[in-house]
Short mmCIF file of C-alpha atoms and ligand atoms in Angstrom, two decimals:
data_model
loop_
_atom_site.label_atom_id
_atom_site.label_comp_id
_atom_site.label_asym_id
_atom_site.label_seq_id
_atom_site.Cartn_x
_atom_site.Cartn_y
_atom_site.Cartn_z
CA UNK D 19 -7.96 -50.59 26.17
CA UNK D 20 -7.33 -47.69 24.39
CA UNK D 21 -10.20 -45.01 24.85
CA UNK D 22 -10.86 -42.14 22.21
CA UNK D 23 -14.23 -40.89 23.92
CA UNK D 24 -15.22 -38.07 22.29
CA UNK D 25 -12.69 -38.06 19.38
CA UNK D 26 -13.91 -37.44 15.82
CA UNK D 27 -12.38 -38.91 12.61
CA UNK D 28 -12.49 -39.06 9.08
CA UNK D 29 -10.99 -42.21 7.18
CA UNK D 30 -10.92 -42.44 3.55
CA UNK D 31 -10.77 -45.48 1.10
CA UNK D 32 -13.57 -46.50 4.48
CA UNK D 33 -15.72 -48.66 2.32
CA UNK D 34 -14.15 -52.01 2.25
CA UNK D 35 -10.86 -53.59 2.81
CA UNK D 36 -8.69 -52.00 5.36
CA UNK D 37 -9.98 -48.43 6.14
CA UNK D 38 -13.57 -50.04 7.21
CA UNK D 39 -11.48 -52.25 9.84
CA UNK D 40 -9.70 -49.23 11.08
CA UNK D 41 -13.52 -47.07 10.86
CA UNK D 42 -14.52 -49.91 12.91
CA UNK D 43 -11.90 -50.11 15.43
CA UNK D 44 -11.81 -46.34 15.80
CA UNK D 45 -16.08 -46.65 16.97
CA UNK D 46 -15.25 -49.08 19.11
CA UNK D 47 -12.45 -47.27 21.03
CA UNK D 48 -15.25 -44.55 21.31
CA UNK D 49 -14.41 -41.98 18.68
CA UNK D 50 -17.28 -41.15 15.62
CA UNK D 51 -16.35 -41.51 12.64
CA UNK D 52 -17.13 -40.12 8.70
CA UNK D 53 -16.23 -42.49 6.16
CA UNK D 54 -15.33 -41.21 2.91
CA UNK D 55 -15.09 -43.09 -0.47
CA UNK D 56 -15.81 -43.27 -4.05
CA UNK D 57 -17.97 -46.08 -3.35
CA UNK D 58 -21.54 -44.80 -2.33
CA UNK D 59 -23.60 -47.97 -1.38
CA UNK D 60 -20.77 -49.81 0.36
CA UNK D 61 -19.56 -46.78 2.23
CA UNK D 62 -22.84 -45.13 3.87
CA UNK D 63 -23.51 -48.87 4.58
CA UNK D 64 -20.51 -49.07 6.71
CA UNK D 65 -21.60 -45.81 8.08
CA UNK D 66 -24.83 -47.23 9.23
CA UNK D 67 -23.29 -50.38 10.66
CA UNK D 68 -21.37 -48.02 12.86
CA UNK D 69 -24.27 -46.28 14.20
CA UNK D 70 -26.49 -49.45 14.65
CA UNK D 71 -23.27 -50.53 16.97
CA UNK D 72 -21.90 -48.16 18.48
CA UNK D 73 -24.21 -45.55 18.69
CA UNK D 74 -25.64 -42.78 16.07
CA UNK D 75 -23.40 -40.07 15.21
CA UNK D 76 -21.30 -41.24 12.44
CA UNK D 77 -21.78 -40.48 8.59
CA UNK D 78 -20.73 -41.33 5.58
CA UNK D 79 -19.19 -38.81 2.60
CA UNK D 80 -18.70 -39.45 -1.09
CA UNK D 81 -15.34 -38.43 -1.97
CA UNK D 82 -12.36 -38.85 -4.20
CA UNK D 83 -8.64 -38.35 -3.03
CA UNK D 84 -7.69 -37.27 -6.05
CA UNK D 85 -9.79 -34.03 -6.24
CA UNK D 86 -9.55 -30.78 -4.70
CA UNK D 87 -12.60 -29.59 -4.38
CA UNK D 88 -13.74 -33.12 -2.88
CA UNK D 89 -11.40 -32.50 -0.07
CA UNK D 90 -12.84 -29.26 0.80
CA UNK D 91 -16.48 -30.40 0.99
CA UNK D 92 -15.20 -33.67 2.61
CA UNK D 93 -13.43 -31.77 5.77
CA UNK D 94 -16.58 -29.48 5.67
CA UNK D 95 -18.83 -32.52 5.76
CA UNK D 96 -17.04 -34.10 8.46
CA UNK D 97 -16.73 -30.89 10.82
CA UNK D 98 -20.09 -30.55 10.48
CA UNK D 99 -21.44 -34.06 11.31
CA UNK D 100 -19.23 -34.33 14.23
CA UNK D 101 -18.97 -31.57 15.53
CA UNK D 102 -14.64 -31.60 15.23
CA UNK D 103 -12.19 -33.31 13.55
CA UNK D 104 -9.34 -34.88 15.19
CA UNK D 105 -8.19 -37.73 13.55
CA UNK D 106 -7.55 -37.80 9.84
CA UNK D 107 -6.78 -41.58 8.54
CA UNK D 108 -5.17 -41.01 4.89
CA UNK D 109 -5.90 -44.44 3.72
CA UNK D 110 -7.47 -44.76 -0.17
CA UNK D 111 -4.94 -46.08 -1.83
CA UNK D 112 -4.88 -48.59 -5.46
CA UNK D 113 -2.78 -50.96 -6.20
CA UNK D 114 -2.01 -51.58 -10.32
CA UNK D 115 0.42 -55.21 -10.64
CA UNK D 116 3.09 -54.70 -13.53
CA UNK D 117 6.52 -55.70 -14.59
CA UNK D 118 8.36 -52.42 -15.36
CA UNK D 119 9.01 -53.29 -18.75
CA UNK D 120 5.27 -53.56 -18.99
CA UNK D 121 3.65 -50.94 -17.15
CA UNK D 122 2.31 -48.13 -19.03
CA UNK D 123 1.96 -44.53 -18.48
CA UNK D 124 -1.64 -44.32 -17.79
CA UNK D 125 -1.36 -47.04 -14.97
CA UNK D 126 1.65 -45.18 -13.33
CA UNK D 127 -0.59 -42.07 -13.63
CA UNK D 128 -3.43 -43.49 -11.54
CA UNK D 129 -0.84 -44.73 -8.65
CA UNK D 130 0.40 -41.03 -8.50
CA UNK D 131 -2.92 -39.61 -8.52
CA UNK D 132 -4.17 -41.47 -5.91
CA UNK D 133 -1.50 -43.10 -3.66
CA UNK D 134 0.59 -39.50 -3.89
CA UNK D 135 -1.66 -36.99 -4.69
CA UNK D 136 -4.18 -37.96 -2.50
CA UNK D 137 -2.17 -38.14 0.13
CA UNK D 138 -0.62 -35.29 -0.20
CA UNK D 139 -3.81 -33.65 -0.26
CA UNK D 140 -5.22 -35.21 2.56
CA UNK D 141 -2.57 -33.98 4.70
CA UNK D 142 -3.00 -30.22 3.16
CA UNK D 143 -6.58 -30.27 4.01
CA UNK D 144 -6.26 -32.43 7.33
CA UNK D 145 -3.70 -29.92 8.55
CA UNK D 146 -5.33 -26.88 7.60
CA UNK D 147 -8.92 -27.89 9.41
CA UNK D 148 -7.15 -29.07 12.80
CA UNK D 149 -3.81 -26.54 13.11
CA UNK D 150 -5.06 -23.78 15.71
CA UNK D 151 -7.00 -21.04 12.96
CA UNK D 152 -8.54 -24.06 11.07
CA UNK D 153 -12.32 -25.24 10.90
CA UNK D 154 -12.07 -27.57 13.65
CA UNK D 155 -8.66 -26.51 15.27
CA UNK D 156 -7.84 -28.27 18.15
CA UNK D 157 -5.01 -30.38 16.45
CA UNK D 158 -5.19 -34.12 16.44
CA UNK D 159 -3.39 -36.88 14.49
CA UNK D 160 -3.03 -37.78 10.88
CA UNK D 161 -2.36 -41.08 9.79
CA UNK D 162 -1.03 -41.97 6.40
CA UNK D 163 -1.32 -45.75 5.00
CA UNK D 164 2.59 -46.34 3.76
CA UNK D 165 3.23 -50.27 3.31
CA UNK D 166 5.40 -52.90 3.78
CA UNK D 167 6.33 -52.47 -0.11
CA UNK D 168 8.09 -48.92 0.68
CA UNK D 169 10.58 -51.22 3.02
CA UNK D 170 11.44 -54.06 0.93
CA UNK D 171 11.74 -54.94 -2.79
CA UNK D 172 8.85 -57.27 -4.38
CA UNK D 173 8.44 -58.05 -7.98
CA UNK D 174 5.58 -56.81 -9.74
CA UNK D 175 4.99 -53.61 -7.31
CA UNK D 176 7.74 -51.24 -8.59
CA UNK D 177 5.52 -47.78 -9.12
CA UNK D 178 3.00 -49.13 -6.40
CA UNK D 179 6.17 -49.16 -4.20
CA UNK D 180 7.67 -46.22 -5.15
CA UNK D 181 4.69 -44.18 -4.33
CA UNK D 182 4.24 -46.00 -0.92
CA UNK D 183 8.00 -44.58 -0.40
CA UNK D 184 6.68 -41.00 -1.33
CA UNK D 185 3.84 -41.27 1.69
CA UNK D 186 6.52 -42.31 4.23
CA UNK D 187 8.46 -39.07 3.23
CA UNK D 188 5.07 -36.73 2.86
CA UNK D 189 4.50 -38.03 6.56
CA UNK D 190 8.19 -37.12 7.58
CA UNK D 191 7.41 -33.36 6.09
CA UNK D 192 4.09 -33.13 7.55
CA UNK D 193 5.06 -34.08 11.05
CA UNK D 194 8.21 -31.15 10.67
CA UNK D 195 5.90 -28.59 9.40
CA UNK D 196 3.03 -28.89 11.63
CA UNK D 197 5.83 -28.90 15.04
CA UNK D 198 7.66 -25.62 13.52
CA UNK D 199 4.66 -23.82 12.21
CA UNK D 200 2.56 -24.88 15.59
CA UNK D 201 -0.71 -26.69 14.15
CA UNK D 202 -0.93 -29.13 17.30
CA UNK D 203 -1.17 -32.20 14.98
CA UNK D 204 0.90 -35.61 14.83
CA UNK D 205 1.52 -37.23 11.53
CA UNK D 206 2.54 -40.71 11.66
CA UNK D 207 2.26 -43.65 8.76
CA UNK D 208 2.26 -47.17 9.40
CA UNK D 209 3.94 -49.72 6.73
CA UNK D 210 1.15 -52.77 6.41
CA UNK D 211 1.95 -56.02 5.41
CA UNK D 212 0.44 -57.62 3.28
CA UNK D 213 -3.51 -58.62 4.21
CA UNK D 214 -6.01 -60.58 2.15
CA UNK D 215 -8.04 -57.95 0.93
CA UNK D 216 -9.51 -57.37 -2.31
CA UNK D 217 -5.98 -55.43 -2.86
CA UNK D 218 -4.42 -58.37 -0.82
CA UNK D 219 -5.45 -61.16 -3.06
CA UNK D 220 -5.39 -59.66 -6.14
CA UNK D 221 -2.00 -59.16 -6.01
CA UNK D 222 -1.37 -62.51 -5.08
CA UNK D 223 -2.56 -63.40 -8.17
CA UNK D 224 -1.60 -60.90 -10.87
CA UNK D 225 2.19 -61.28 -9.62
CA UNK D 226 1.48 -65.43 -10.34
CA UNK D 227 -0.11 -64.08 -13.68
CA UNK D 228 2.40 -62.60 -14.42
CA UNK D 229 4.89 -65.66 -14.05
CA UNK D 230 6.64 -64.26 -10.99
CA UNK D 231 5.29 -67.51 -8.48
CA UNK D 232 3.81 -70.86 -9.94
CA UNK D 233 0.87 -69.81 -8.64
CA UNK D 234 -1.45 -66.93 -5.90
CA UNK D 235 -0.66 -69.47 -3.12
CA UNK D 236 3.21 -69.88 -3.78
CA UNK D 237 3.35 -65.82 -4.04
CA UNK D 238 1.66 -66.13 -0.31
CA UNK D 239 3.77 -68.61 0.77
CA UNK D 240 6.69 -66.18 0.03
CA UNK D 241 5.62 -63.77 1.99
CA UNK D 242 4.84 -65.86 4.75
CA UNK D 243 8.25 -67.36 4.32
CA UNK D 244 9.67 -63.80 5.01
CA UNK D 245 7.40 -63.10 7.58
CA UNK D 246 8.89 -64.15 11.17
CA UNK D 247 5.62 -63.96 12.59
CA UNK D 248 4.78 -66.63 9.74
CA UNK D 249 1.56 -65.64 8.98
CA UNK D 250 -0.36 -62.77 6.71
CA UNK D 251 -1.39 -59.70 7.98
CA UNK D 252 -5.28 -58.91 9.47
CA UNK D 253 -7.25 -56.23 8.77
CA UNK D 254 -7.43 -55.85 12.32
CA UNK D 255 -3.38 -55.59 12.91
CA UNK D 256 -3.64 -52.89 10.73
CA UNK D 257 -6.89 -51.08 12.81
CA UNK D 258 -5.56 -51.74 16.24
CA UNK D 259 -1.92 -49.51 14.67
CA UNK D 260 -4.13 -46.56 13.64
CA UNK D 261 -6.13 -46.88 16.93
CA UNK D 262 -2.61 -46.32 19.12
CA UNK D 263 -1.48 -43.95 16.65
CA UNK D 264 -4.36 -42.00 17.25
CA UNK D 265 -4.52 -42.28 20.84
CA UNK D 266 -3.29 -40.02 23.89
CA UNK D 267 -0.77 -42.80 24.45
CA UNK D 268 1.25 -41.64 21.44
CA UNK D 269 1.06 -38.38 22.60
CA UNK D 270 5.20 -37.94 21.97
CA UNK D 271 4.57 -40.21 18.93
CA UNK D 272 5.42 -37.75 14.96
CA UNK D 273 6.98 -38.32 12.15
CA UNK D 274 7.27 -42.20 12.47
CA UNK D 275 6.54 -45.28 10.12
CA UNK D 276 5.35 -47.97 11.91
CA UNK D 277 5.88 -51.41 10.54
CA UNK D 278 3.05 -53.83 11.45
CA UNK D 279 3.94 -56.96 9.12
CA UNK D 280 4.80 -59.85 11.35
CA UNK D 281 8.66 -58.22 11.05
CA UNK D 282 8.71 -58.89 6.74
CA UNK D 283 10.62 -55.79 6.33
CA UNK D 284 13.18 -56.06 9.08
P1 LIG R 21 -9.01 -52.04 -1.11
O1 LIG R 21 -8.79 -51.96 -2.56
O2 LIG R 21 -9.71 -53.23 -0.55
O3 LIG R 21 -9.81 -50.73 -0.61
C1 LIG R 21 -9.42 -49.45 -1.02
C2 LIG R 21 -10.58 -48.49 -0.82
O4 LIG R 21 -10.14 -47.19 -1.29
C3 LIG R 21 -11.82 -48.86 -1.63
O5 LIG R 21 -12.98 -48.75 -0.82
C4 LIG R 21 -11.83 -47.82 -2.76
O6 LIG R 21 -13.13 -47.50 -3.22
C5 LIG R 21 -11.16 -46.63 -2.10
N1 LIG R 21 -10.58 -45.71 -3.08
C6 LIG R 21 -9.79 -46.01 -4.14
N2 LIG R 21 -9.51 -44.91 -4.84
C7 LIG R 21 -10.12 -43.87 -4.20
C8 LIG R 21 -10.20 -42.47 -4.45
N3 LIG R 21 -9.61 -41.91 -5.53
N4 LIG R 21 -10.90 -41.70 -3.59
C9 LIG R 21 -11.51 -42.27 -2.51
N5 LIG R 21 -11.49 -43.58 -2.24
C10 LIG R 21 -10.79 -44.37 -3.09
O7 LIG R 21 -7.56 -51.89 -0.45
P2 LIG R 21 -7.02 -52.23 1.03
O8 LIG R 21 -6.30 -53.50 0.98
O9 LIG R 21 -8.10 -52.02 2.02
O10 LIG R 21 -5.92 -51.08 1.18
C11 LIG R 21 -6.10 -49.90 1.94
C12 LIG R 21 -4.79 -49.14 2.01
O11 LIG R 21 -3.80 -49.97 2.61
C13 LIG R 21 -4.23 -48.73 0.66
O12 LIG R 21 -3.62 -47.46 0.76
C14 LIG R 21 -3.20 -49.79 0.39
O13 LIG R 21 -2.20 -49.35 -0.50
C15 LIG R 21 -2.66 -50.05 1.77
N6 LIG R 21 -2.01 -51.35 1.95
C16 LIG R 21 -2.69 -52.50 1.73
C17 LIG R 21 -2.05 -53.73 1.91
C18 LIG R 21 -2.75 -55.04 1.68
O14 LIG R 21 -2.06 -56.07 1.64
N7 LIG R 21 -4.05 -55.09 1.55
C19 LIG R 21 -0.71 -53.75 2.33
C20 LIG R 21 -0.04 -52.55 2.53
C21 LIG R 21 -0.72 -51.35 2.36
#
C-alpha cells in the first residue's frame, strides 16, 4: 500500500462526514494528522480515535475556514504538534439545496464564504507554511475537495456548484504559482461523487422537497442511474483519492481534478 511514514497533515471540515474518512485513511498510511473543525466535541474525538489506533501524535484544532486569523493559529497549531506540515487537505465545505429562483442572498453568502473563501484561504496559508521560507517548509501537497457537481449539471445545486467550479480553478492557480514561484508543493482537487453523508443525504432529500424527484430515494436512484459504476460513492473512495494524491507516487501529479464518482461526470 501506499506508505506516508513520517508525513504530517492537517484536514479541515475532519469531524464527521468525509474529511474524518480521509483523517483516518491518512493515519493508517502512516502520516499524523491535526484535524481542524468548527465542531469541538466531535473533532478532538476523532483526534483521539486516531491516537488510540494508530499511535499518539495526532491533535485536534478548533477552526473556521472562513476566518483569517483561524488559519494562522491553525497552521501554527499544526506545525507545532507535528513537528511539520506536509499535507494540507482543504476539505470543509456546506452544502445549502435551492432552486435559483428561490435562493436568497444570505444562503449564497455562506457557500462563498466557506466553499470559496475558505479555500482560497487554505491554500494561502497551506502554501505559505510549506513553500521553502515558510514555518514548516519542506513543500508537500495540498488537496482541495471540488465535486462531482463542478462537472455536471444537477437541479437544486446551482451556487453549491458554481463554487465547487471556483475550487477546481483556485487548484489550477495554486498548482501554477507554487511551480513558477518554487514553493515545492502539489495542488491537486478531486471531484467526489456523491456519498451518503450528512451532506449526502440531505441533499437527497431537500432536492425531493423541493419537488425535483418523487421522493430522497428516486433522487438516489438518479444518480445511480448516471453512475456506470452503478452505485453511490464511499467515504472511503473519497480517502483512498486524497491518500494517492498525497503520496510519493504522485510525485509528477499538479494541477489536476480527479474524478472519483463511479464515472457520473464522464
Ligand atoms: P459534512 O457536512 O458531513 O461535513 C462537513 C464538515 O465540515 C463538518 O464537520 C463541519 O463542521 C465542517 N465545517 C463546515 N463549515 C466549516 C467551517 N466554516 N470551518 C471549519 N469546518 C467547517 O460534509 P461531507 O459530505 O463530509 O463533505 C465534505 C466535503 O466534500 C465538502 O467540501 C463537500 O462539499 C464535499 N463533497 C461532498 C459530497 C457528498 O456527497 N457528501 C460530494 C462531493 C463533494
Amino acid at each position: 500500500g501506499l506508505d506516508l511514514s513520517g508525513r504530517k497533515a492537517l484536514v479541515t471540515g475532519g469531524a464527521q462526514g468525509l474529511g474524518e474518512g480521509m483523517a483516518k485513511a491518512l493515519a493508517a498510511a502512516g502520516a499524523k494528522v491535526v484535524v481542524a473543525d468548527l465542531q469541538k466535541d466531535a473533532g478532538a474525538a476523532v483526534a483521539d480515535a486516531l491516537d488510540s489506533e494508530y499511535g499518539a501524535g495526532n491533535g485536534f484544532v478548533a477552526h473556521d475556514v472562513t476566518d483569517e486569523g483561524s488559519w494562522e493559529n491553525a497552521v501554527v497549531a499544526a506545525t507545532d504538534v507535528l513537528g511539520g506540515l506536509d499535507i494540507l487537505v482543504n476539505n470543509a465545505g456546506i452544502e445549502i439545496t435551492s432552486l435559483l429562483t428561490e435562493v436568497t442572498a444570505d444562503q449564497i453568502r455562506k457557500m462563498l464564504d466557506v466553499n470559496i473563501l475558505g479555500t482560497a484561504l487554505g491554500i494561502k496559508y497551506g502554501l505559505r507554511t510549506m513553500r521553502p521560507d515558510g514555518l514548516a517548509g519542506q513543500g508537500g501537497a495540498i488537496i482541495n475537495i471540488s465535486s462531482v457537481a463542478a462537472t455536471i449539471a444537477f437541479p437544486g445545486i446551482a451556487i453549491y456548484s458554481a463554487t465547487k467550479s471556483a475550487v477546481d480553478r483556485l487548484t489550477r492557480v495554486a498548482a501554477m504559482e507554487s511551480g513558477k514561484l518554487g514553493y515545492g508543493v502539489r495542488v491537486n482537487c478531486i471531484y467526489p461523487g456523491l456519498v451518503p453523508t450528512a451532506m449526502g443525504a440531505g441533499l437527497a432529500n431537500d432536492v425531493a422537497e423541493l419537488g425535483l424527484f418523487g421522493s430522497p430515494e428516486e433522487a438516489v436512484g438518479a444518480v445511480i442511474g448516471l453512475t456506470p459504476a452503478g452505485r453511490l460513492g464511499e467515504v472511503t473512495d473519497m480517502a483512498d483519492a486524497v491518500v494517492f494524491l498525497a503520496s510519493n507516487e504522485a510525485r509528477f501529479i499538479t494541477g489536476i481534478g480527479l474524478p472519483v464518482d463511479g464515472g457520473m461526470g464522464m
